[in-house]
Short mmCIF file of C-alpha atoms and ligand atoms in Angstrom, two decimals:
data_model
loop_
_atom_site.label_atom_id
_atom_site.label_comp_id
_atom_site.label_asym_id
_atom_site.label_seq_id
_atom_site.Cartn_x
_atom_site.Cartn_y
_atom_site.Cartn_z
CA UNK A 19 0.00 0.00 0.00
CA UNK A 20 1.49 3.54 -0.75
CA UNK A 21 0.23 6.92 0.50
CA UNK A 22 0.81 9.83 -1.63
CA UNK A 23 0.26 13.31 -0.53
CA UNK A 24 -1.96 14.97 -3.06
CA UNK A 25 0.81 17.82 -3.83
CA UNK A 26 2.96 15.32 -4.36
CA UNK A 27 0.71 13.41 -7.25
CA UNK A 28 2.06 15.23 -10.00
CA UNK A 29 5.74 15.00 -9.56
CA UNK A 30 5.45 11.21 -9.51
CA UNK A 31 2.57 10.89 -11.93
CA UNK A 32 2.19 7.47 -13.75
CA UNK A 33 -0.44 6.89 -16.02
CA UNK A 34 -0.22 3.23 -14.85
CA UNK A 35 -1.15 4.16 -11.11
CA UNK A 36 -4.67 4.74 -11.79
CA UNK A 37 -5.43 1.34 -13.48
CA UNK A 38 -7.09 0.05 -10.22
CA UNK A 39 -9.48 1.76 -7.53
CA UNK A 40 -7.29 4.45 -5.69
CA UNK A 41 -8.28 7.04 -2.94
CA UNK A 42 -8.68 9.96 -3.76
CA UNK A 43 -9.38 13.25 -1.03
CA UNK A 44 -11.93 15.92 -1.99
CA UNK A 45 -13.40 18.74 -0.05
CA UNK A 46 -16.34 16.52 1.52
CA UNK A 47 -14.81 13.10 2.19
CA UNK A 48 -12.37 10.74 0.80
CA UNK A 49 -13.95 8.75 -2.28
CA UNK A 50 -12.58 5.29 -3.74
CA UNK A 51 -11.87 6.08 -7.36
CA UNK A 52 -11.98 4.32 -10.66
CA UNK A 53 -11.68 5.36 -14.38
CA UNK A 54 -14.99 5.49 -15.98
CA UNK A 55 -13.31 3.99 -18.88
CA UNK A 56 -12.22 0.94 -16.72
CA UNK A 57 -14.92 -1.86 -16.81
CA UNK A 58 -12.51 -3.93 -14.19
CA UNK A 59 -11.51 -0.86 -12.00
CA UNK A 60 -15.26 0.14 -12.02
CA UNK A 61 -16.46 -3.47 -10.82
CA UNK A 62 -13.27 -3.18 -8.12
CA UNK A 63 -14.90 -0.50 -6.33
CA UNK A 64 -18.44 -2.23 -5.17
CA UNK A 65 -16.68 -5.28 -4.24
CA UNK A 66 -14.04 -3.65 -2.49
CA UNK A 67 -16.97 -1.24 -0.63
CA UNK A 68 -19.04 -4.55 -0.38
CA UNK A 69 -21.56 -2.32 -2.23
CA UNK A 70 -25.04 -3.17 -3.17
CA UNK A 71 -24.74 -3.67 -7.70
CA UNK A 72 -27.67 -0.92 -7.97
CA UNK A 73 -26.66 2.12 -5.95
CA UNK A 74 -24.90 3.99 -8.78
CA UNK A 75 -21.45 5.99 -8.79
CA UNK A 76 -20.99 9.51 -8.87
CA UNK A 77 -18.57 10.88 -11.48
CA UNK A 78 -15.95 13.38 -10.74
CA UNK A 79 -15.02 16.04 -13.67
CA UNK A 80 -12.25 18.43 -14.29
CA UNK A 81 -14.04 20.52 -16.52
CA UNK A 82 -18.26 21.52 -18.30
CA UNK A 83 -16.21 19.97 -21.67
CA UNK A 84 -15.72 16.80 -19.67
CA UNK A 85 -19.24 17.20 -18.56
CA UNK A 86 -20.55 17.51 -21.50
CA UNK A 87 -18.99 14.58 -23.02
CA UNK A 88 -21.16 12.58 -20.59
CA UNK A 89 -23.99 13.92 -20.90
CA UNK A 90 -27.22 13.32 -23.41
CA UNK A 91 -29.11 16.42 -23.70
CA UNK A 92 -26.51 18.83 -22.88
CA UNK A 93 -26.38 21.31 -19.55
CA UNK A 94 -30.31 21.97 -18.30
CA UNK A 95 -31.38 25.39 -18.24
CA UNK A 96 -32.17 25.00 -14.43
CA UNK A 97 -28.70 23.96 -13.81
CA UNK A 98 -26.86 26.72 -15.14
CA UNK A 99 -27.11 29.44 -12.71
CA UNK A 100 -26.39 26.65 -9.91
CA UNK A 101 -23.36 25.38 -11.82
CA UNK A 102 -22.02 29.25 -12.10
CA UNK A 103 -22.63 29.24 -8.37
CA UNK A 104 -21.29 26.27 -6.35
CA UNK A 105 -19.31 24.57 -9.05
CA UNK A 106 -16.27 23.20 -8.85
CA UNK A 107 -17.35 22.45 -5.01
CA UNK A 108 -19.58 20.25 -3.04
CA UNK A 109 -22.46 20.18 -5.50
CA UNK A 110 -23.68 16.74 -7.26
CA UNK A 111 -26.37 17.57 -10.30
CA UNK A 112 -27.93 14.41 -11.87
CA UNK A 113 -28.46 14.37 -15.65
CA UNK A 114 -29.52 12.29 -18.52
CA UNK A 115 -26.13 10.34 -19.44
CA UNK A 116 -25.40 9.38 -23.06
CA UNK A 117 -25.79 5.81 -23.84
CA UNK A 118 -22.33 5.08 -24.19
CA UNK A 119 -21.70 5.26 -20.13
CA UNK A 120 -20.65 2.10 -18.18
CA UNK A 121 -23.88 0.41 -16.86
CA UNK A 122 -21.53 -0.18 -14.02
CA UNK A 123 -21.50 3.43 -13.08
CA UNK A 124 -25.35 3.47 -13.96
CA UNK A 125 -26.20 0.75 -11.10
CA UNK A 126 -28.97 -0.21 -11.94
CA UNK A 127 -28.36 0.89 -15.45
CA UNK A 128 -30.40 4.05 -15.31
CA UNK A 129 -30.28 6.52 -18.26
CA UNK A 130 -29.15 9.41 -15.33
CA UNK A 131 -25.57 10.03 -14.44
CA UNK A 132 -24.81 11.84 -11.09
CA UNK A 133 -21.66 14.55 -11.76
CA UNK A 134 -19.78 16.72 -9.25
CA UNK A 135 -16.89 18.83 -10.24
CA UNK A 136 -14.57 18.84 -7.40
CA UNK A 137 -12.67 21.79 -5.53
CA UNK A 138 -9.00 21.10 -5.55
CA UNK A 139 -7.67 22.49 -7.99
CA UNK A 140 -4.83 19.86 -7.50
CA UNK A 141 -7.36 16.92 -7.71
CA UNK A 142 -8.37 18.42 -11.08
CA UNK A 143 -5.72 18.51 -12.49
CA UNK A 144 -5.44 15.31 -11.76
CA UNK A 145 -8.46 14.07 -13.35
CA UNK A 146 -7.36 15.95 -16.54
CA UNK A 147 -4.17 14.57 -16.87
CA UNK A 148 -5.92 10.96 -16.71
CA UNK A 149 -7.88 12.13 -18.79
CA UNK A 150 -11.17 10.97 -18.04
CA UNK A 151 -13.32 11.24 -15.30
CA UNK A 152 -13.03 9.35 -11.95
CA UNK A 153 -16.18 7.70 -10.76
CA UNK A 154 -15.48 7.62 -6.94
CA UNK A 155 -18.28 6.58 -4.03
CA UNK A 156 -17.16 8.04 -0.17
CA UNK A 157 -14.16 5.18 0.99
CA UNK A 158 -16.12 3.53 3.41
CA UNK A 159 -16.83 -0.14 3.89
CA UNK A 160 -20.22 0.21 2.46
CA UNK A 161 -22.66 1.23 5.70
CA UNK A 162 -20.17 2.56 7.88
CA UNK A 163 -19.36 6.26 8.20
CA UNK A 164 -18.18 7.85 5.46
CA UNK A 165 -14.34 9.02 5.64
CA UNK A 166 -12.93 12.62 6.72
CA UNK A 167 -9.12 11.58 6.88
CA UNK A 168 -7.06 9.33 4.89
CA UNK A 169 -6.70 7.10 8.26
CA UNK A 170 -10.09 6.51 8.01
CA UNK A 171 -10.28 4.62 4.22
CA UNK A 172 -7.50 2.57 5.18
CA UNK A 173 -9.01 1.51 8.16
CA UNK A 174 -11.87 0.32 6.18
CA UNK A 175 -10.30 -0.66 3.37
CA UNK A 176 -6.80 -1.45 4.28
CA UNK A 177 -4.71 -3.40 1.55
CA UNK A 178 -7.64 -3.86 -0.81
CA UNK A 179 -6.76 -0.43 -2.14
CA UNK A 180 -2.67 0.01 -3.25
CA UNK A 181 -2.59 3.52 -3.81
CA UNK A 182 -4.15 6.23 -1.32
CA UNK A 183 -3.58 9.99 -1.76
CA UNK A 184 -3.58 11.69 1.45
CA UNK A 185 -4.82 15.68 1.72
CA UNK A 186 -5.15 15.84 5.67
CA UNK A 187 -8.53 16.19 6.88
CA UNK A 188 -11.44 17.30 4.72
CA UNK A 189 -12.68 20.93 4.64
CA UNK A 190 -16.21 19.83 4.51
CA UNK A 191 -16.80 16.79 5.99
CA UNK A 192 -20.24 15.82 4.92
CA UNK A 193 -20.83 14.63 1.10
CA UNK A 194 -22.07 16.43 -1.45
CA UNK A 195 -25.55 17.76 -1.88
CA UNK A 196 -27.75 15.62 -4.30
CA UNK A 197 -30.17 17.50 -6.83
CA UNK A 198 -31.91 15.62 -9.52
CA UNK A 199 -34.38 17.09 -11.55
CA UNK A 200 -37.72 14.86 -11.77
CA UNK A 201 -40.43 15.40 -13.01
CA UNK A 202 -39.54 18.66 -14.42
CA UNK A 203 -38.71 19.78 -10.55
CA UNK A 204 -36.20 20.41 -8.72
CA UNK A 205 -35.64 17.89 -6.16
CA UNK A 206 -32.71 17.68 -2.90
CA UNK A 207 -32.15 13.81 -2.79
CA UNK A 208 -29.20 14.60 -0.52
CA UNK A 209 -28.73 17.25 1.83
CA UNK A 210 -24.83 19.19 2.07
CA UNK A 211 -23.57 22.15 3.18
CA UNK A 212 -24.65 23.58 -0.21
CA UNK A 213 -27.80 24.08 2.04
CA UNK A 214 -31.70 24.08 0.17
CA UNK A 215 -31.97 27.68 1.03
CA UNK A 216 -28.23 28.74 -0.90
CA UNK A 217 -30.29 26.32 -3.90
CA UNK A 218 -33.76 27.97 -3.75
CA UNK A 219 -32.04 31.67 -3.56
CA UNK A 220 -30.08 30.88 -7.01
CA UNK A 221 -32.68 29.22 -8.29
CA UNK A 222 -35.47 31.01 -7.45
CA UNK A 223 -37.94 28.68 -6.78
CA UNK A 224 -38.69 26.63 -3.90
CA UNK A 225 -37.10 22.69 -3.81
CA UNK A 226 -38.76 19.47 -2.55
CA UNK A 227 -36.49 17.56 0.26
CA UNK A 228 -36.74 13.55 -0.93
CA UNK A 229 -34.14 12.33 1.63
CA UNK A 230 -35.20 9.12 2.42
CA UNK A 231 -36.99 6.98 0.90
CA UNK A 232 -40.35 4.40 1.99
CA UNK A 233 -41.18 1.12 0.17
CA UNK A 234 -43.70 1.50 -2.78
CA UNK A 235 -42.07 4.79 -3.66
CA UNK A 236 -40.08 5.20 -6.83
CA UNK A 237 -36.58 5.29 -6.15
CA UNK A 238 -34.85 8.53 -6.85
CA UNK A 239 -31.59 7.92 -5.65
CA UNK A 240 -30.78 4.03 -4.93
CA UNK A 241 -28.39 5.33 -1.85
CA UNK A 242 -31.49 6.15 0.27
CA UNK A 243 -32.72 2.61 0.50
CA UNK A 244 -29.69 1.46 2.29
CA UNK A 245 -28.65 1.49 6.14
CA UNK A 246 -25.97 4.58 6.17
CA UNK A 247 -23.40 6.25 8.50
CA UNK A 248 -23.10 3.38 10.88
CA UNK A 249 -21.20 2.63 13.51
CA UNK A 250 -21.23 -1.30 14.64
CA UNK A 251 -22.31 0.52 18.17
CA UNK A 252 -25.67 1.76 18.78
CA UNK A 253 -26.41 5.24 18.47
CA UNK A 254 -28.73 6.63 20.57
CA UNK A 255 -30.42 10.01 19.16
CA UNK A 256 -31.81 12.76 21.74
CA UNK A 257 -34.63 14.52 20.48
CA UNK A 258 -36.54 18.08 22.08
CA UNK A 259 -36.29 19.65 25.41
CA UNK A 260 -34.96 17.96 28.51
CA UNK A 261 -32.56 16.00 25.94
CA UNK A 262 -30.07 16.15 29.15
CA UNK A 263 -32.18 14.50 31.95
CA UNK A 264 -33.54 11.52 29.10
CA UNK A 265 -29.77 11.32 28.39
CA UNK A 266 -29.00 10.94 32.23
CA UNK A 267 -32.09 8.35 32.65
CA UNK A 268 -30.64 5.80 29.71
CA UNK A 269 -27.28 5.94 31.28
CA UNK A 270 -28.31 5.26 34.51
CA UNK A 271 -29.88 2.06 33.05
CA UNK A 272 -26.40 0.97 31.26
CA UNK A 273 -24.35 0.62 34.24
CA UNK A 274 -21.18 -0.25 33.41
CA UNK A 275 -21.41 0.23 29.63
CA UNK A 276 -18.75 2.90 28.03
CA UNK A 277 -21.20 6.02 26.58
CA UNK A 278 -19.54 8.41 24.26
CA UNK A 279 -21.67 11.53 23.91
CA UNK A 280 -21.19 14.15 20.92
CA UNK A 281 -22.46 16.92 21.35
CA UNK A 282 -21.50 20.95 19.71
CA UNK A 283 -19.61 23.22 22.06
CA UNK A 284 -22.45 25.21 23.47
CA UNK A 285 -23.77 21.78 25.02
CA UNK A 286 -20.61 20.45 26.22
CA UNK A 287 -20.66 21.57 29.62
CA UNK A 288 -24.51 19.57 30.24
CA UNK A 289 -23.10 16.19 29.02
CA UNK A 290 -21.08 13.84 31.11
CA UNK A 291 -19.94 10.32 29.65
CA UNK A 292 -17.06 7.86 29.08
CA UNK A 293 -15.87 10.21 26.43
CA UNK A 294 -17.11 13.20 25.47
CA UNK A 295 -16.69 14.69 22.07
CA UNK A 296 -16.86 18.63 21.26
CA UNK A 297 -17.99 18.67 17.62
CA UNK A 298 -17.12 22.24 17.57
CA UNK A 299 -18.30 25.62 18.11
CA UNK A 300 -20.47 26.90 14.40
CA UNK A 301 -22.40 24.63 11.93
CA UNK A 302 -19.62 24.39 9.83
CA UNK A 303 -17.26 22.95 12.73
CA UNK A 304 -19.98 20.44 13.74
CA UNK A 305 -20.22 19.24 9.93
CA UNK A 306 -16.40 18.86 9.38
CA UNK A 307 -16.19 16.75 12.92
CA UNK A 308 -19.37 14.63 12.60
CA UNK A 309 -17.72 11.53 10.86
CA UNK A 310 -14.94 11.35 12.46
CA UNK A 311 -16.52 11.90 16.13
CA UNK A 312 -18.83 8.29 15.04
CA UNK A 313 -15.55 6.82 14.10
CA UNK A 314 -13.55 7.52 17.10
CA UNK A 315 -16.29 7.18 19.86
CA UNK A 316 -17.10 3.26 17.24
CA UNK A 317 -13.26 2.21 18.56
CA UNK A 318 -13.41 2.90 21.91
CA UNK A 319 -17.40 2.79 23.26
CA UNK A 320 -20.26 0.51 23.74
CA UNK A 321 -23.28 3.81 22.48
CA UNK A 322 -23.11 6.54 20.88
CA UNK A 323 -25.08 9.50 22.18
CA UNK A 324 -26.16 12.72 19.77
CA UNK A 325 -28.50 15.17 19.95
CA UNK A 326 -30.27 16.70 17.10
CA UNK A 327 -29.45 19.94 15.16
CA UNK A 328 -32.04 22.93 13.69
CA UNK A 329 -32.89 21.60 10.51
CA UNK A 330 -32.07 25.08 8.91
CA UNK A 331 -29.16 25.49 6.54
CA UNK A 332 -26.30 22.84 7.49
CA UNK A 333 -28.23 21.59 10.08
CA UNK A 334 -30.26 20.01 7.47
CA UNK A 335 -27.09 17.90 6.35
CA UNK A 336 -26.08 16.48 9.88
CA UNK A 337 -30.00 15.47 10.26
CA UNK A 338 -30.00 13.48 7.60
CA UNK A 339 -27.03 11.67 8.46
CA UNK A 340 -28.17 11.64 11.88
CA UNK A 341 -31.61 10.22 11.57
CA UNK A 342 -29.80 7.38 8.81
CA UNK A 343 -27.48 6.45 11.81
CA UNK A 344 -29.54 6.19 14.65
CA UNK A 345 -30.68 3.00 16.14
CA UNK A 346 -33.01 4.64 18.48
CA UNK A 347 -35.01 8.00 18.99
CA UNK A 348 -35.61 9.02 22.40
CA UNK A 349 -38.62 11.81 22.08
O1 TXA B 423 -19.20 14.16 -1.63
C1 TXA B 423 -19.48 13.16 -2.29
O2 TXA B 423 -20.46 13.13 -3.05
C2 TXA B 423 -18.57 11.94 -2.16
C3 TXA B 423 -17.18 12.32 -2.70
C4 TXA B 423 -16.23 11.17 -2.74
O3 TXA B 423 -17.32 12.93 -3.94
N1 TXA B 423 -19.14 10.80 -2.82
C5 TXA B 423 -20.21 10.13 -2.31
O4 TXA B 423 -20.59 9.02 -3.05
O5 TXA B 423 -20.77 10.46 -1.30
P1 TXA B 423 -21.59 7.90 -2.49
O6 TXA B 423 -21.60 6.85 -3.51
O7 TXA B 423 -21.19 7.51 -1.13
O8 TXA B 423 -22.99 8.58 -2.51
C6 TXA B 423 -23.61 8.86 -3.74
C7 TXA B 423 -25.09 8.94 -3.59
C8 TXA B 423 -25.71 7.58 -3.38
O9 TXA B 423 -26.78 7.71 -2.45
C9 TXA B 423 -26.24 7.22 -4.76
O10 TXA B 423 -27.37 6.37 -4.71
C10 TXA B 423 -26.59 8.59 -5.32
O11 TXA B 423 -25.61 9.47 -4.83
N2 TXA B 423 -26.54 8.60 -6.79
C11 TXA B 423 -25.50 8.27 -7.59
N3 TXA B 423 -25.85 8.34 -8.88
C12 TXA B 423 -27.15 8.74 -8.90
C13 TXA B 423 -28.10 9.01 -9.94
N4 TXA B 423 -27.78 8.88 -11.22
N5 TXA B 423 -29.35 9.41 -9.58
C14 TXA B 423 -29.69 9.55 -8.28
N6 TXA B 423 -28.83 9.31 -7.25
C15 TXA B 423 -27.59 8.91 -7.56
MG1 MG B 424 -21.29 6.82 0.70
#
């Protein structure tokens, strides 16, 4: 296994390096990459993640011309003024893919293609030089918590992956927002910290949220049907007022059992625990520390113990992830 800082990929750049599945780091989390061009490579990746075959791959581009060479119908109208906005960055679009596209990346062989354009410049040049775009799902064992360090793929993924490029810990911390159109509407499919109120205000219309998904429902996005974000630990999730004495009260009938609490700054000084985690002080801080606070409290814990966020901007983001990773609800 080698680990290659990312401003050191282009000194030692070999074509021949990005044959197989590699990690790759981008501003959200790491993601597992794989030529779209590589049938192999792209077939690497969901047995590597232990992925289900239908929950499709999102592609990473360097440039719109890249884009556009994947694309049917060319860039949507509706699209434009968001792609001005938040591209490159922590944006996914979905659009009608030409038929030409692996069926691998499809999943279940859709005619849609989910494309982000990443933010490092570094990591896009990257993608140019290769030449084609990277399909890359977050670097998690499929289930588990999605990776904010390098430390974190390996641990999942180990030596099933040879090459890992290593950019310290991600800015973001959360994946990408999901919009789809469907229907001729504008719909969020995934929360991010390119937050449904930054979408409606460039947009100018209001978005439906279609986060999760129930049975009997079409499927807009193949990800939501799957258990997400999970630690093998319970996690406990503390809903409304009085969150502090319901936490206290499901302690006190765990005796003995190691509790590791998260919880943001402002709450820090009403928890007590096994470990304690400070997810940080804003929005942002809590976003960029979520992941890694599940992983670390997973290692050394018996239950995980959160607390929910205002669904408003980024809070939005963390909800999802939290209600996708809870075990239990405690109203
Ligand atoms: O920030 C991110 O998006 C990261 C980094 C590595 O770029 N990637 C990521 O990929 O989170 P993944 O595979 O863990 O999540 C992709 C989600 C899945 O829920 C998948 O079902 C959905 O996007 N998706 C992929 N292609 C789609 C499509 N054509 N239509 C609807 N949903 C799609
Ligand atoms: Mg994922």
């Amino acid at each position: 296994m080698k680990i290659v800082p990312l401003d050191r990929i282009e000194e030692s750049f070999r074509i021949a390096d990005f044959d197989d599945p590699f990690v790759i780091p981008t501003e959200t989390v790491y993601g597992l990459a794989a030529r779209i061009d590589r049938e192999d490579a792209l077939k690497r990746i969901y047995e590597i993640k232990g992925r289900p075959s239908d929950n499709p791959l999102i592609v990473h581009v360097s440039s719109q011309e890249m884009l556009r060479e994947l694309i049917a119908d060319g860039i949507p109208a509706v699209y434009v003024p968001l792609i001005e906005r938040f591209w490159p960055g922590p944006l996914t679009l979905v659009f009608k893919c030409r038929e030409s596209l692996s069926k691998t990346v499809r999943g279940s062989g859709s005619d849609t293609v989910a494309v982000r354009m990443p933010k490092s410049a570094v990591l896009r040049r990257l993608i140019e030089r290769i030449g084609v775009p990277l399909a890359a799902p977050s670097a998690n064992t499929s289930g588990r918590p999605s990776p904010t360090a390098v430390g974190h793929a390996i641990d999942d993924l180990g030596d099933k992956v040879s090459l890992y490029i290593d950019d310290g810990p991600c800015e973001v911390g959360l994946e990408s927002t999901v919009l789809g159109m469907i229907d001729a509407k504008a719909v969020l499919l995934r929360p991010g910290v390119v937050t449904r109120e930054a979408l409606e205000d460039a947009l100018g219309i209001s978005i439906e949220l279609r986060n999760t998904h129930s049975p009997g429902q079409r499927l807009l996005c193949p990800g939501q049907k799957y258990r997400h974000y999970s630690p093998a630990i319970p996690v406990y999730l503390f809903k409304g007022v009085d969150w502090q004495g319901k936490m206290k009260k499901i302690q006190e009938g765990m005796p003995g059992k190691k509790i590791g609490v998260m919880v943001p700054s402002a709450s820090i000084g009403e928890v007590e625990a096994f470990k304690c985690i400070d997810l940080g002080e804003s929005i942002t801080d809590c976003c960029k520390s979520f992941f890694a606070g599940l992983r670390e409290l997973d290692k050394t814990c018996d239950a995980i113990f959160a607390v929910t966020f205002s669904t408003d901007h980024e809070g939005l983001a963390i909800m999802d992830r939290l209600g996708k990773a809870a075990t239990y609800v405690i109203e």
